[in-house]
Short mmCIF file of C-alpha atoms in Angstrom, two decimals:
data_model
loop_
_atom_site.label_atom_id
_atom_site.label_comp_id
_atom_site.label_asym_id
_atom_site.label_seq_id
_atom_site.Cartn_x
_atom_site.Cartn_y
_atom_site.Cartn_z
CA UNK A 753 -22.32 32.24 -3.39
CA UNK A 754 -22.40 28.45 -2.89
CA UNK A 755 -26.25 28.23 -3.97
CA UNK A 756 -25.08 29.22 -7.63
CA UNK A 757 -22.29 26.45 -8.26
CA UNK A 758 -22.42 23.39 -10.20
CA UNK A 759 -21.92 20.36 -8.61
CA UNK A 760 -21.53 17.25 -10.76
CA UNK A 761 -23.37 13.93 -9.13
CA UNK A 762 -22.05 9.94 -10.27
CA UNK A 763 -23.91 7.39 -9.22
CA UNK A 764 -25.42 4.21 -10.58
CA UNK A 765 -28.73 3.78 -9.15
CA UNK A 766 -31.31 6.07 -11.61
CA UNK A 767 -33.11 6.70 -8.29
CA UNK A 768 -30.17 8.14 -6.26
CA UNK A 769 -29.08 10.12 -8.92
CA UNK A 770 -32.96 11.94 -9.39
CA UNK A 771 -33.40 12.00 -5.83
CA UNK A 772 -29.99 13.76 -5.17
CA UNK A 773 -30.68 16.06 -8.20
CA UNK A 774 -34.05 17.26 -6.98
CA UNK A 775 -32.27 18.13 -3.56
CA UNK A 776 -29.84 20.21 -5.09
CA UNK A 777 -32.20 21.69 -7.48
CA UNK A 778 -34.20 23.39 -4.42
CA UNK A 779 -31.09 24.62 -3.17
CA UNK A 780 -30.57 26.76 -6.42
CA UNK A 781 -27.10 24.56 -7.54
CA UNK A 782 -26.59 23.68 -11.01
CA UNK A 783 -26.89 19.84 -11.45
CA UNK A 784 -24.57 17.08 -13.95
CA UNK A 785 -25.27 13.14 -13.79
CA UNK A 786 -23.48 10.89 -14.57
CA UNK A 787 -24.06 7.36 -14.09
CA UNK A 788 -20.25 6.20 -14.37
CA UNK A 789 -17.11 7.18 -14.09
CA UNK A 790 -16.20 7.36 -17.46
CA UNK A 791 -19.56 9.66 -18.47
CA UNK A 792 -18.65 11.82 -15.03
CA UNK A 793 -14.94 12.41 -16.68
CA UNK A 794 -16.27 13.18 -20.17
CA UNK A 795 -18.90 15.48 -18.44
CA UNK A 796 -16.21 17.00 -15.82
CA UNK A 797 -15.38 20.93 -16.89
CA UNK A 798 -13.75 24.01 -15.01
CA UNK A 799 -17.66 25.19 -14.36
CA UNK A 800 -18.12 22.15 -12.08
CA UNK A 801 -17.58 23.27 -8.11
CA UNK A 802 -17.82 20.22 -6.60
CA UNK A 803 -18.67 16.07 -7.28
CA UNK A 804 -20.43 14.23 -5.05
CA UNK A 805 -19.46 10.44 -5.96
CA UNK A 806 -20.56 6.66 -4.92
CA UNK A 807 -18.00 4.26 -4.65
CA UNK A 808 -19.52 1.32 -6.08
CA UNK A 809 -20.10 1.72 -9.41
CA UNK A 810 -19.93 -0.60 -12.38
CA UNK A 811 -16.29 -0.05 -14.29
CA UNK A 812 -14.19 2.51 -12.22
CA UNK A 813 -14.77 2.70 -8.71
CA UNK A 814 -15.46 6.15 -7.01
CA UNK A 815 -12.13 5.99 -5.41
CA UNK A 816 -10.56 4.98 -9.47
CA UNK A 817 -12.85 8.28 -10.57
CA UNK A 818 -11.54 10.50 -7.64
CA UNK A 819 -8.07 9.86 -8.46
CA UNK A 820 -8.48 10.66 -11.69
CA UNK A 821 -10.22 13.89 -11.01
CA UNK A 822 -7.46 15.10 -8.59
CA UNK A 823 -4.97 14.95 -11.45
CA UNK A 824 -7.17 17.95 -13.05
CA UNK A 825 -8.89 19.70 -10.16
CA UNK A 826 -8.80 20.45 -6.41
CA UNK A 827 -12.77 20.65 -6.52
CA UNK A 828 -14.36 19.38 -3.38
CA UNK A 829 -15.37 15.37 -3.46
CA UNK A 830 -18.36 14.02 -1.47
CA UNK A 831 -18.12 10.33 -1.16
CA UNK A 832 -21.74 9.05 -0.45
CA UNK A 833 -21.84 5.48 -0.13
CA UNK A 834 -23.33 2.30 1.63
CA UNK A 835 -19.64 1.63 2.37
CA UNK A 836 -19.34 2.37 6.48
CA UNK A 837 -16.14 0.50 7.25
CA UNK A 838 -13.04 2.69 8.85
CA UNK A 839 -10.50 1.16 6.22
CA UNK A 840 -13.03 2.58 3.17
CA UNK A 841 -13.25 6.04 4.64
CA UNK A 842 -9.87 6.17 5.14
CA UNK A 843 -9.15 5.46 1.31
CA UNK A 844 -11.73 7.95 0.38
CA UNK A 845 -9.31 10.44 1.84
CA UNK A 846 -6.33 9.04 0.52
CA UNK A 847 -7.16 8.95 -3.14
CA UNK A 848 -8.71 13.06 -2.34
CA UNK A 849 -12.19 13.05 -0.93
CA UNK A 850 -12.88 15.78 1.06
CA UNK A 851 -16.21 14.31 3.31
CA UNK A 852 -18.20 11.03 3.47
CA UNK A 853 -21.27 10.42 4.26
CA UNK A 854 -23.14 6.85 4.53
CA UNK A 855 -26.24 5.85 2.86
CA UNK A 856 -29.32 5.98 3.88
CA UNK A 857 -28.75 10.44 4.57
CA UNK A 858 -31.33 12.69 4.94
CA UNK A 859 -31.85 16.42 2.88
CA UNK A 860 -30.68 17.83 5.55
CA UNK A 861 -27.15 16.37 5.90
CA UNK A 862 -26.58 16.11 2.60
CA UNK A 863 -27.45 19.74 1.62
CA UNK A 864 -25.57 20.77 4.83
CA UNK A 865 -22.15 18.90 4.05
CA UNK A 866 -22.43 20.13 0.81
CA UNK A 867 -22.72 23.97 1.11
CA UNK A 868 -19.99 23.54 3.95
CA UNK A 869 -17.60 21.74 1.83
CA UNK A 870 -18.42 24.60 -1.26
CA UNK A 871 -18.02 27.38 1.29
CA UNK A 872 -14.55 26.22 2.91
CA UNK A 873 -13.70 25.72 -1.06
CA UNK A 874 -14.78 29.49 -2.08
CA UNK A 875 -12.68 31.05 0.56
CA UNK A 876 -9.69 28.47 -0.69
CA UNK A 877 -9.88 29.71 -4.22
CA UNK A 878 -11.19 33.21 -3.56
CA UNK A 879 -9.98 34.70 -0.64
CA UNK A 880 -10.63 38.65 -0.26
CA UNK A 881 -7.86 40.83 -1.66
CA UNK A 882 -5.33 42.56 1.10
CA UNK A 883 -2.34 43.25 1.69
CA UNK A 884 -0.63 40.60 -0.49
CA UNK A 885 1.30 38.05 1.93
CA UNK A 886 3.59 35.63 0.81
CA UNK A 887 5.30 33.21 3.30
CA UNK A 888 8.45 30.94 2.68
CA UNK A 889 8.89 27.77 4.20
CA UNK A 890 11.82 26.30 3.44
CA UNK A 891 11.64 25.52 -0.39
CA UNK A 892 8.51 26.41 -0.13
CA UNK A 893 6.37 29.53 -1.20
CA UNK A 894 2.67 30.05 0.16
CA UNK A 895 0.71 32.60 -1.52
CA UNK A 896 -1.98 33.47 0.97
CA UNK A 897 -3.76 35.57 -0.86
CA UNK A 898 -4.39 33.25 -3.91
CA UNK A 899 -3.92 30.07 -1.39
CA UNK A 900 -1.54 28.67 -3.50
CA UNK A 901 1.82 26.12 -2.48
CA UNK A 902 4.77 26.12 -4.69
CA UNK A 903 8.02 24.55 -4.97
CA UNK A 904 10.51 25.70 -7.56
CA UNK A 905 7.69 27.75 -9.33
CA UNK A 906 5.91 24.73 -9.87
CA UNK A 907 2.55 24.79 -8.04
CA UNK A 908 1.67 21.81 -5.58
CA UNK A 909 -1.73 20.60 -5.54
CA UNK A 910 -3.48 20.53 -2.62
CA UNK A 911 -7.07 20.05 -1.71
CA UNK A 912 -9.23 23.11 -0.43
CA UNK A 913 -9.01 20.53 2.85
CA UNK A 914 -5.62 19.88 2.91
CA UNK A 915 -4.57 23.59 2.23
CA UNK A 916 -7.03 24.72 5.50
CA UNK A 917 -4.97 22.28 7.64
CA UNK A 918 -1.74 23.49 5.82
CA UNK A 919 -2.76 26.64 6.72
CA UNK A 920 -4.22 26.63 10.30
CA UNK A 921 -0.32 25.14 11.18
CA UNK A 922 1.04 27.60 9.22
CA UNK A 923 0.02 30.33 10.77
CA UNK A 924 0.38 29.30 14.08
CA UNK A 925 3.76 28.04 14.27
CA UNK A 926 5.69 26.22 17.01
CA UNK A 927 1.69 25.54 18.26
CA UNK A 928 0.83 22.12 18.74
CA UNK A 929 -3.00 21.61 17.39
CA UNK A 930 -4.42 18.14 18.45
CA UNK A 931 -6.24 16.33 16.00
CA UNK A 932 -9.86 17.20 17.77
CA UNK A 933 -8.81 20.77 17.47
CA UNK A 934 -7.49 20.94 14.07
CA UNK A 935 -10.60 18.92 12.95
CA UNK A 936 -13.34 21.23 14.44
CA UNK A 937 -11.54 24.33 13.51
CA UNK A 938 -11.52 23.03 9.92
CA UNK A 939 -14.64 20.90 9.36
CA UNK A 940 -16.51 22.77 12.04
CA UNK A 941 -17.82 19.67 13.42
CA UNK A 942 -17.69 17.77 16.62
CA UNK A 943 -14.83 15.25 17.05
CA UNK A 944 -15.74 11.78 16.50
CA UNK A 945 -13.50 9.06 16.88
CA UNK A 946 -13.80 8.40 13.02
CA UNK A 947 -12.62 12.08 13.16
CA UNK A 948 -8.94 11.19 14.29
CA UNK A 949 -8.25 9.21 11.08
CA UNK A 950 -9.55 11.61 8.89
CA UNK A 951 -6.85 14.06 10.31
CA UNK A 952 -4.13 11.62 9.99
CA UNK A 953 -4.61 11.14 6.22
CA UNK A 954 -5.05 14.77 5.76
CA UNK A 955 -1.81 15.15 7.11
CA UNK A 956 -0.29 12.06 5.48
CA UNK A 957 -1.11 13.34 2.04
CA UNK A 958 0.42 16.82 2.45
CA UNK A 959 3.67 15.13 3.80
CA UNK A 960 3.64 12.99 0.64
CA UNK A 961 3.13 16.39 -0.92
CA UNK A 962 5.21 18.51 0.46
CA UNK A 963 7.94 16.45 2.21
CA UNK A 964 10.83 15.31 0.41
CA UNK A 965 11.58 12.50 2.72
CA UNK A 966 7.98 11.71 4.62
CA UNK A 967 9.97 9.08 6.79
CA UNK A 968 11.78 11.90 8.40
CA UNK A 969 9.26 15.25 8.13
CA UNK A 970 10.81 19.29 7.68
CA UNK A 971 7.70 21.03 7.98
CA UNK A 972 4.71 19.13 9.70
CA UNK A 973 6.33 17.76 12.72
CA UNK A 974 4.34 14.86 15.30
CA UNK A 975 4.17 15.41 18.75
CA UNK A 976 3.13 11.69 19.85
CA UNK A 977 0.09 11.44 21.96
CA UNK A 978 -0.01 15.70 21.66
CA UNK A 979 -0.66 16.37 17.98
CA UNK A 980 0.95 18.43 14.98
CA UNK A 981 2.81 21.65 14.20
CA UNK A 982 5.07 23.51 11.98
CA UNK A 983 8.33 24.63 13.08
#
């Protein structure tokens, strides 16, 4: 269950850090600090489930630290910042954030976005056992069962985000999903106009993944002024 994770929280304000920890700490999650990037790295281990980080920070910057941690783990990131500008945001998603959410938040977002972001992760890394199905895409091999992208045997990593937009194409092929519908089906949220550029670096960083010429896409194809799809 989410409510039993670890999430690990790097910030450098002492007060943000306790006042984020007590939140948590009602919800039943395991809590690590860190006040840096460098302490959050030393502190980062398999048992954490997600990070919530602030961009900000003295040394590293959240977006330095989220880079890093993407070279290890697909965990959910949680930017949560004072930083509101379009062009941040969409950085935040570029270097691997999964949500962002501005300072000042209330409990109730912040609890909210979180469990949301753990549960969309759980069902990425643990989805129910069935029938095992295995899809090929080109040089590509999905493993829906264990949600897992591979090339050559060698495993691509993907977000839990990125692999739920992946997927929702995927499985619907030749169907063209606009951005506002591929963003509500995944983040089960209304479409903002923020929303739009979220999608498009979602699907800019799994062509840079999985494309081997992004200037001329195999697999997630553009349909201008319609949307996306998979052939």
């Amino acid at each position: 269950m989410p409510e039993n994770s670890t999430i690990l929280v790097v910030d450098d304000d002492p007060e943000i850090r306790e006042i984020i920890h007590i939140l948590l700490q009602r919800e039943g999650f395991a809590v690590q600090v860190a006040a840096d990037a460098d302490t959050a790295l030393a502190t980062l281990t398999p048992g954490v489930d997600l990070a919530i980080l602030d961009i900000m920070m003295p040394g590293k910057s959240g977006f330095e630290l989220c880079s890093e941690i993407r070279k290890t783990t697909t965990i959910p990131i949680l930017f949560l910042t004072a930083k509101n500008q379009d062009a941040d945001k969409a950085e935040g998603f570029s270097c691997g954030g999964d949500d962002y959410l501005v300072k000042p938040f209330s409990s109730i977002e912040l609890i909210s976005r979180v469990k949301a972001l753990l549960r969309r992760y759980l069902i990425y890394q643990k989805q129910e056992p069935a029938s095992k199905k295995e899809v090929r895409l080109g040089d590509l091999y999905i493993d829906l069962d264990t949600g897992t992208v591979a090339r050559s045997g060698e495993k691509i990593a993907l977000t839990s985000m990125e692999y739920q937009v992946f997927r929702l194409l995927l499985l619907n092929r030749r169907k063209v999903f606009s951005a506002k519908e591929i963003y509500e089906h995944i983040w089960q949220e209304p479409f903002l106009p923020l929303s739009n550029n979220t999608i498009m670096v979602h699907i800019k960083n799994l062509r840079r993944k999985l494309e081997k010429d992004v200037g001329r896409p195999q697999y997630i194809r553009t349909v201008w002024g319609k949307g996306y799809y998979i052939e």
